[in-house]
């Protein structure tokens, strides 16, 4: 029997054991075969609350299902409170694996046992996540560190579950016309890539290092330093961070943290990552975020777990910024045009019809705090609209959509009165000014200057070669005369272009320092 079939059978067994079928089919008249099957399952114990049973089922099914539960736990507007509260425990209460296995993996990956590598090493894990667990230690010089160790067998488990996701996506693509519009195979492939990237802890360490550089001078976000001499594919060692989990709002209030400022800072951090850096933390559920209690950095965000990050190219950033600003300005025609111009919507889509549909979805949520907005209903209406106009889901933005849901969940917990639009609009407007203003011009000129410096000395030689090639003698005198006239005109154009190019380049290079100083 194949491993995939065994996995499917396990999923069915776990679902039946914890009564997940009862949750799904509640209020629905079941056919006779299902009623007979329920009668055969009289032996199972369904006395535990449904949230507890769901959490235990996800834990038993493994890392991919745990991550699914982590995402669901932030969407309290889409699910009952009892389920959300219980799934929130998945973020820091996933059962740990044996300490002996962690010690063995550290020894294998770093070449020495923990007793020789560190001044002290705690064998009891302080946190256990879906793909790894963390132990506290100190280096020989007394520096406090956190040691992250990959969960044994996680590669095999993830590969098996993702393979099933690929099969299901293929079924959806083959049998559902509406499902094809959602591009399920591309979406699963994107998740597959990022999930396997998360299993390489060296990649995670590199992601953390990049994010730390991006916010090096920022008063908003702290990122732990990585100790590269103690890092390998399955073990990484980083600076230990001290803070309060962002989900523990009562403790944050007691410590004197301004929750309104914290929620506003969270929005600014997100938009800074997306639009300024094009590099963003894509797993921002509450279990991965602390709030600093150090007097020097009090109240600042602390980011943890950098296994999944997202990147956006300039085209994506420009498109998203235009759409966000158009939404904030209620310019629904610009939103409709952006979707058509980008190819997300078919070229024959009527702009006025798409504009009207987007307005009907978004207008009711403006000028209202998060507490008064049902994003579940908004998302449902937007999905219905996208289906009506055959708008395709873009796989490269799946992580961004997931992160937006995480940000929304955090905002609800910290400050339900937060005006998301009012907070984000000035950030985007400032970014747009930097992109199309003098600062953007100077920054791009700095980036291109090395290339210009390489090309500029070659221009005379290149022009000369072009002129010589155009002036080669011809055997036919009549044809030669005709071509000479054409060559003269072409030569004039080449020289004119070269002069304009060199002159413009020299003017730009000479004026750039003055413009930069003036700005």
XYZ file of C-alpha atoms in Angstrom:
519
model
C 0.000 0.000 0.000
C 1.487 3.372 -1.058
C 2.503 6.041 1.443
C -0.004 8.476 -0.047
C -2.883 6.067 0.410
C -1.800 5.440 3.988
C -1.753 9.197 4.586
C -5.263 9.584 3.166
C -6.497 6.765 5.362
C -4.867 8.401 8.386
C -6.576 11.723 7.640
C -9.921 9.941 7.423
C -9.237 7.986 10.622
C -8.215 11.108 12.581
C -11.213 13.069 11.312
C -13.596 10.309 12.369
C -11.838 9.723 15.700
C -12.203 13.363 16.767
C -15.676 13.775 15.304
C -14.740 16.344 12.670
C -17.432 14.851 10.455
C -20.012 15.861 13.045
C -18.774 19.469 12.933
C -18.906 19.624 9.148
C -22.275 17.907 8.756
C -24.031 19.641 11.659
C -27.424 20.944 10.528
C -27.238 19.037 7.237
C -29.457 16.062 6.449
C -27.030 13.243 5.768
C -27.684 10.422 3.297
C -28.380 6.918 4.593
C -24.804 5.554 4.078
C -23.364 8.332 6.233
C -25.971 7.765 8.930
C -25.088 4.067 8.963
C -21.394 4.919 9.216
C -22.093 7.206 12.179
C -23.865 4.315 13.870
C -20.771 2.155 13.517
C -18.688 4.808 15.270
C -20.584 4.590 18.551
C -17.320 3.789 20.360
C -15.681 7.210 19.923
C -15.650 9.741 22.738
C -16.980 13.142 21.667
C -17.386 14.581 25.157
C -14.512 17.076 24.778
C -15.390 20.549 23.419
C -15.292 20.784 19.659
C -12.394 23.269 19.734
C -10.267 20.871 21.759
C -11.063 18.012 19.398
C -10.191 20.123 16.353
C -6.875 21.227 17.869
C -5.919 17.667 18.812
C -6.784 16.438 15.326
C -4.576 19.068 13.695
C -1.710 18.289 16.070
C -1.957 14.592 15.263
C -2.008 15.241 11.520
C 1.240 17.168 11.649
C 3.018 20.382 10.620
C 1.021 21.385 7.546
C -2.289 21.043 9.365
C -0.890 22.877 12.390
C 0.043 25.803 10.149
C -3.461 25.759 8.732
C -4.829 26.010 12.258
C -2.442 28.859 13.077
C -3.815 30.912 10.199
C -7.407 30.149 11.189
C -6.775 31.249 14.772
C -6.266 34.859 13.646
C -9.613 34.998 11.786
C -12.037 35.483 14.658
C -14.482 37.168 12.305
C -14.759 33.971 10.247
C -15.126 31.353 12.967
C -16.686 30.925 16.425
C -14.712 32.290 19.378
C -14.351 28.889 21.065
C -12.599 27.424 18.000
C -10.350 30.476 17.548
C -9.335 30.450 21.227
C -8.390 26.787 21.122
C -6.535 26.994 17.808
C -4.502 29.901 19.204
C -2.800 27.346 21.449
C -1.233 25.805 18.358
C 1.052 28.815 18.117
C 3.147 27.911 21.145
C 1.835 24.629 22.545
C 2.606 22.125 19.823
C 3.906 18.985 21.612
C 7.739 19.052 21.740
C 9.923 16.189 20.621
C 12.362 14.441 22.950
C 15.337 16.485 24.156
C 17.659 13.576 23.334
C 16.708 13.946 19.676
C 17.468 17.675 19.804
C 20.873 17.049 21.386
C 21.660 14.396 18.784
C 20.729 16.748 15.930
C 22.840 19.588 17.347
C 25.798 17.233 17.691
C 25.380 15.927 14.135
C 24.865 19.364 12.537
C 27.538 21.364 14.430
C 30.083 18.616 15.056
C 30.117 18.893 18.869
C 27.649 18.187 21.657
C 25.894 21.180 23.282
C 28.034 20.844 26.427
C 31.140 21.686 24.385
C 29.541 24.345 22.172
C 27.813 26.411 24.852
C 28.522 27.668 28.340
C 25.068 26.432 29.411
C 22.353 24.582 27.535
C 18.778 23.933 28.709
C 17.576 20.514 27.630
C 13.962 21.495 28.260
C 12.496 23.263 25.193
C 10.956 26.697 25.794
C 8.855 26.702 22.625
C 7.760 24.073 20.155
C 6.418 24.946 16.714
C 5.178 22.926 13.792
C 8.598 22.415 12.192
C 11.126 23.095 14.992
C 11.586 23.723 18.702
C 13.718 26.169 20.685
C 16.107 25.720 23.625
C 17.768 28.512 25.590
C 21.565 28.545 26.047
C 24.496 30.860 26.663
C 27.691 31.147 24.666
C 31.098 30.761 26.266
C 31.290 34.555 26.727
C 27.930 34.623 28.540
C 25.803 35.899 25.636
C 22.205 34.664 25.934
C 21.054 32.807 22.830
C 18.166 30.732 21.515
C 18.916 27.451 19.743
C 16.382 26.378 17.110
C 16.394 22.692 16.106
C 14.467 21.196 13.196
C 11.836 18.613 14.077
C 12.957 15.037 13.150
C 11.176 13.564 10.126
C 9.547 16.867 9.170
C 10.850 16.740 5.575
C 9.063 13.463 4.915
C 5.832 14.644 6.557
C 5.717 17.933 4.643
C 6.515 16.273 1.313
C 3.706 13.754 1.792
C 1.081 16.352 2.700
C 2.085 18.724 -0.078
C 1.935 15.850 -2.567
C -1.678 15.297 -1.520
C -2.350 19.010 -1.962
C -0.968 18.795 -5.506
C -3.289 15.874 -6.289
C -6.335 17.697 -4.931
C -5.379 20.846 -6.856
C -5.162 18.769 -10.033
C -8.662 17.399 -9.433
C -10.021 20.901 -8.894
C -8.336 22.156 -12.053
C -9.625 19.242 -14.117
C -13.213 19.100 -12.911
C -14.136 22.661 -11.959
C -14.250 25.568 -14.409
C -14.586 27.967 -11.495
C -11.699 26.249 -9.745
C -9.433 26.725 -12.777
C -9.893 30.483 -12.481
C -8.354 30.244 -8.995
C -5.272 28.559 -10.522
C -5.054 25.914 -7.773
C -1.987 24.144 -9.152
C 0.049 27.367 -9.283
C -1.109 28.352 -5.804
C -0.130 24.967 -4.336
C 3.209 25.125 -6.151
C 3.878 28.508 -4.555
C 3.062 27.179 -1.094
C 5.185 24.098 -1.800
C 8.190 26.296 -2.535
C 7.873 28.388 0.590
C 7.128 25.441 2.863
C 10.273 23.633 1.753
C 12.261 26.859 2.073
C 11.110 27.005 5.700
C 12.713 23.625 6.356
C 16.185 24.999 5.559
C 17.167 26.854 8.741
C 20.205 28.430 7.047
C 17.781 30.135 4.694
C 15.783 31.303 7.709
C 18.933 32.750 9.268
C 19.703 34.600 6.029
C 16.139 35.952 5.917
C 16.491 37.236 9.477
C 19.809 38.886 8.636
C 18.253 40.689 5.660
C 15.241 41.849 7.666
C 17.529 43.048 10.460
C 19.511 45.175 7.970
C 16.307 46.616 6.507
C 15.175 47.843 9.947
C 18.611 48.585 11.357
C 17.821 52.295 11.895
C 14.090 51.886 12.520
C 12.459 52.601 15.922
C 9.666 50.135 15.101
C 11.035 46.591 14.759
C 13.730 44.450 16.412
C 15.189 41.355 14.739
C 17.561 38.960 16.579
C 21.171 38.717 15.470
C 22.305 35.415 13.995
C 25.532 33.741 15.186
C 26.762 32.215 11.942
C 29.471 30.039 13.516
C 26.672 28.032 15.164
C 24.294 27.767 12.189
C 23.589 24.803 9.927
C 20.724 23.546 7.776
C 18.922 21.954 10.741
C 20.204 24.082 13.672
C 20.546 27.860 14.066
C 21.613 29.979 17.039
C 20.338 33.532 17.444
C 20.262 36.337 19.977
C 17.766 35.727 22.762
C 14.982 38.324 22.790
C 13.030 39.389 25.876
C 9.433 40.456 25.475
C 5.742 39.769 25.976
C 3.802 37.763 23.344
C 1.657 40.197 21.418
C -1.436 38.063 21.975
C -1.258 38.637 25.777
C -2.926 42.043 25.740
C -3.630 42.042 29.507
C 0.094 41.699 30.278
C 0.914 44.392 27.741
C -1.482 46.815 29.424
C -0.060 46.008 32.853
C 3.442 46.697 31.538
C 2.332 50.110 30.269
C 2.437 49.409 26.529
C 0.323 51.776 24.407
C -1.828 49.324 22.425
C -3.159 51.990 20.042
C 0.372 53.016 19.085
C 1.346 49.357 18.854
C -1.453 48.634 16.377
C -0.551 51.704 14.304
C 3.142 50.712 14.321
C 2.163 47.250 13.093
C 0.448 48.722 10.042
C 3.459 50.930 9.311
C 5.859 47.975 9.655
C 3.815 45.931 7.214
C 3.562 48.612 4.538
C 7.242 49.530 4.971
C 8.243 45.912 4.351
C 5.994 45.552 1.320
C 6.447 48.862 -0.499
C 9.818 50.198 0.612
C 11.785 46.942 0.906
C 9.783 44.502 -1.240
C 10.790 41.894 1.367
C 8.306 40.991 4.093
C 7.826 38.586 6.989
C 5.089 36.295 5.687
C 4.266 34.341 8.856
C 3.190 37.112 11.218
C 0.789 35.205 13.433
C 0.771 36.195 17.147
C 3.076 33.331 18.143
C 5.895 34.879 16.105
C 5.717 38.415 17.542
C 6.824 39.766 20.918
C 6.756 43.285 22.350
C 10.032 44.418 23.903
C 10.186 44.976 27.673
C 13.793 46.189 27.632
C 13.863 49.841 28.834
C 16.058 50.814 25.862
C 13.603 49.424 23.287
C 10.376 49.350 25.286
C 7.214 48.859 23.261
C 8.920 47.901 20.007
C 7.914 44.868 17.948
C 10.180 41.813 18.040
C 9.936 39.515 15.025
C 10.668 35.785 15.320
C 10.577 32.773 12.971
C 11.751 33.877 9.534
C 11.222 30.635 7.650
C 8.633 32.154 5.314
C 9.268 35.534 3.714
C 7.758 37.115 0.633
C 9.360 39.225 -2.069
C 7.790 41.620 -4.548
C 9.339 42.986 -7.724
C 8.904 46.636 -8.721
C 5.993 45.803 -11.024
C 4.099 44.138 -8.162
C 4.846 47.024 -5.784
C 3.716 49.661 -8.275
C 0.542 47.755 -9.046
C -0.308 47.189 -5.374
C 0.448 50.749 -4.321
C -1.764 52.161 -7.076
C -4.573 49.844 -6.031
C -4.240 50.627 -2.322
C -4.189 54.373 -2.945
C -7.125 54.121 -5.314
C -9.058 52.195 -2.651
C -8.201 54.743 0.023
C -9.280 57.581 -2.289
C -12.380 55.627 -3.331
C -11.288 55.872 -6.962
C -12.927 52.628 -8.030
C -12.495 53.381 -11.723
C -8.708 53.414 -11.210
C -8.987 50.054 -9.437
C -10.959 48.596 -12.343
C -8.511 49.989 -14.922
C -5.516 48.646 -12.978
C -6.999 45.137 -12.984
C -7.645 45.255 -16.729
C -4.307 46.868 -17.646
C -2.388 44.301 -15.589
C -4.158 41.386 -17.257
C -5.811 40.197 -14.044
C -9.194 40.802 -15.670
C -9.963 40.018 -19.350
C -9.260 42.838 -21.805
C -12.905 42.932 -22.935
C -14.152 43.659 -19.395
C -16.348 46.745 -19.218
C -14.662 49.270 -16.942
C -17.921 50.796 -15.710
C -19.364 47.415 -14.707
C -16.226 46.349 -12.801
C -16.016 49.794 -11.173
C -19.616 49.516 -9.982
C -19.060 46.015 -8.591
C -15.924 47.021 -6.668
C -17.725 50.078 -5.274
C -20.559 47.889 -3.984
C -18.046 45.667 -2.167
C -15.817 48.311 -0.607
C -17.892 51.418 0.005
C -19.690 50.031 3.111
C -16.422 49.502 5.029
C -14.910 52.987 4.788
C -14.799 55.401 7.737
C -15.509 52.542 10.116
C -13.224 50.957 12.719
C -12.242 47.293 12.486
C -14.713 46.375 15.214
C -17.613 47.414 12.975
C -16.418 45.745 9.778
C -17.218 42.197 8.733
C -14.274 41.361 6.507
C -15.694 37.881 6.095
C -18.649 39.326 4.219
C -16.434 41.723 2.269
C -14.129 38.890 1.180
C -17.110 36.776 0.177
C -18.521 39.577 -1.969
C -15.124 40.265 -3.527
C -14.797 36.561 -4.361
C -18.228 36.583 -5.988
C -17.239 39.674 -7.969
C -13.952 38.154 -9.130
C -15.795 35.018 -10.270
C -18.314 37.117 -12.198
C -15.571 38.999 -14.062
C -13.195 36.013 -14.452
C -10.443 37.702 -12.455
C -7.559 35.299 -11.861
C -5.837 34.744 -8.535
C -2.131 35.700 -8.762
C 0.043 32.988 -7.138
C 2.960 35.364 -6.491
C 0.736 37.364 -4.129
C -0.622 34.447 -2.101
C 1.824 35.094 0.762
C 0.915 38.772 0.784
C -2.775 37.891 1.074
C -1.982 35.525 3.958
C 0.058 38.223 5.704
C -2.760 40.743 5.303
C -5.071 38.330 7.123
C -2.506 38.013 9.936
C -2.217 41.806 10.203
C -5.971 42.145 10.363
C -6.184 39.569 13.135
C -3.501 41.377 15.139
C -5.253 44.700 14.633
C -8.490 43.326 16.014
C -6.751 42.070 19.150
C -4.771 45.262 19.847
C -7.145 48.052 18.894
C -10.581 47.232 17.455
C -11.110 50.979 16.893
C -8.103 51.254 14.587
C -8.887 53.078 11.338
C -6.815 50.984 8.953
C -7.362 53.297 5.991
C -6.426 56.489 7.844
C -3.277 54.834 9.209
C -2.039 53.373 5.932
C -2.886 56.184 3.498
C -0.107 58.665 4.472
C 2.468 55.852 4.423
C 1.563 54.946 0.847
C 1.381 58.578 -0.272
C 4.862 59.227 1.120
C 6.176 56.138 -0.647
C 4.653 57.281 -3.943
C 6.244 60.731 -3.568
C 9.615 59.092 -3.018
C 9.181 56.929 -6.105
C 8.178 59.649 -8.581
C 9.862 62.697 -6.954
C 13.436 63.948 -6.826
C 14.476 61.431 -4.188
C 13.342 58.562 -6.394
C 15.209 60.079 -9.357
C 18.431 60.458 -7.345
C 18.172 56.953 -5.903
C 17.682 55.391 -9.333
C 20.552 57.468 -10.738
C 22.826 56.137 -7.990
C 21.873 52.583 -8.878
C 22.438 53.096 -12.613
C 25.606 55.213 -12.292
C 28.032 52.223 -12.286
C 26.483 50.968 -15.511
C 26.667 54.423 -17.091
C 30.314 54.724 -16.010
C 31.007 51.443 -17.826
C 29.198 52.457 -21.033
C 30.319 56.093 -21.319
C 34.023 55.471 -22.228
C 32.941 53.018 -24.929
C 30.584 55.403 -26.740
C 33.177 57.014 -29.106
C 34.451 53.597 -30.183
C 30.917 52.242 -30.653
C 29.892 55.272 -32.715
C 33.027 54.952 -34.847
C 32.355 51.274 -35.494
C 28.791 52.087 -36.504
C 29.960 54.766 -38.938
C 32.600 52.514 -40.513
C 30.071 49.714 -40.927
C 27.662 52.108 -42.638
C 30.342 53.484 -44.989
C 31.608 50.212 -46.501
C 32.154 50.546 -50.341
C 29.656 48.991 -52.749
C 30.365 47.611 -56.270
C 27.280 49.125 -57.869
C 27.917 52.901 -58.280
C 24.222 53.782 -58.748
C 23.276 51.765 -55.760
C 26.269 53.266 -53.925
C 25.061 56.836 -54.504
C 21.588 56.007 -53.258
C 22.962 54.285 -50.190
C 25.404 57.113 -49.443
C 22.501 59.504 -49.097
C 20.744 57.094 -46.750
C 23.952 56.485 -44.831
C 24.480 60.209 -44.384
C 21.039 60.555 -42.871
C 21.549 57.530 -40.634
C 24.943 58.881 -39.565
C 23.354 62.175 -38.625
C 20.775 60.348 -36.551
C 23.429 58.200 -34.819
C 25.578 61.236 -34.025
C 22.569 63.198 -32.872
C 21.466 60.390 -30.596
C 25.000 59.978 -29.234
C 25.311 63.709 -28.550
C 21.931 63.860 -26.854
C 22.713 60.771 -24.809
C 26.199 61.906 -23.752
C 25.023 65.432 -23.069
C 22.058 64.284 -21.014
C 24.193 61.817 -19.109
C 26.839 64.443 -18.305
C 24.200 66.929 -17.208
C 22.612 64.289 -14.968
C 25.949 63.288 -13.434
C 26.967 66.911 -12.845
C 23.632 68.035 -11.447
C 22.912 64.919 -9.332
C 25.111 65.974 -6.360
C 23.588 69.461 -6.407
C 20.050 68.093 -6.578
C 20.806 65.590 -3.847
C 22.268 68.285 -1.574
C 19.358 70.633 -2.311
C 16.806 67.907 -1.619
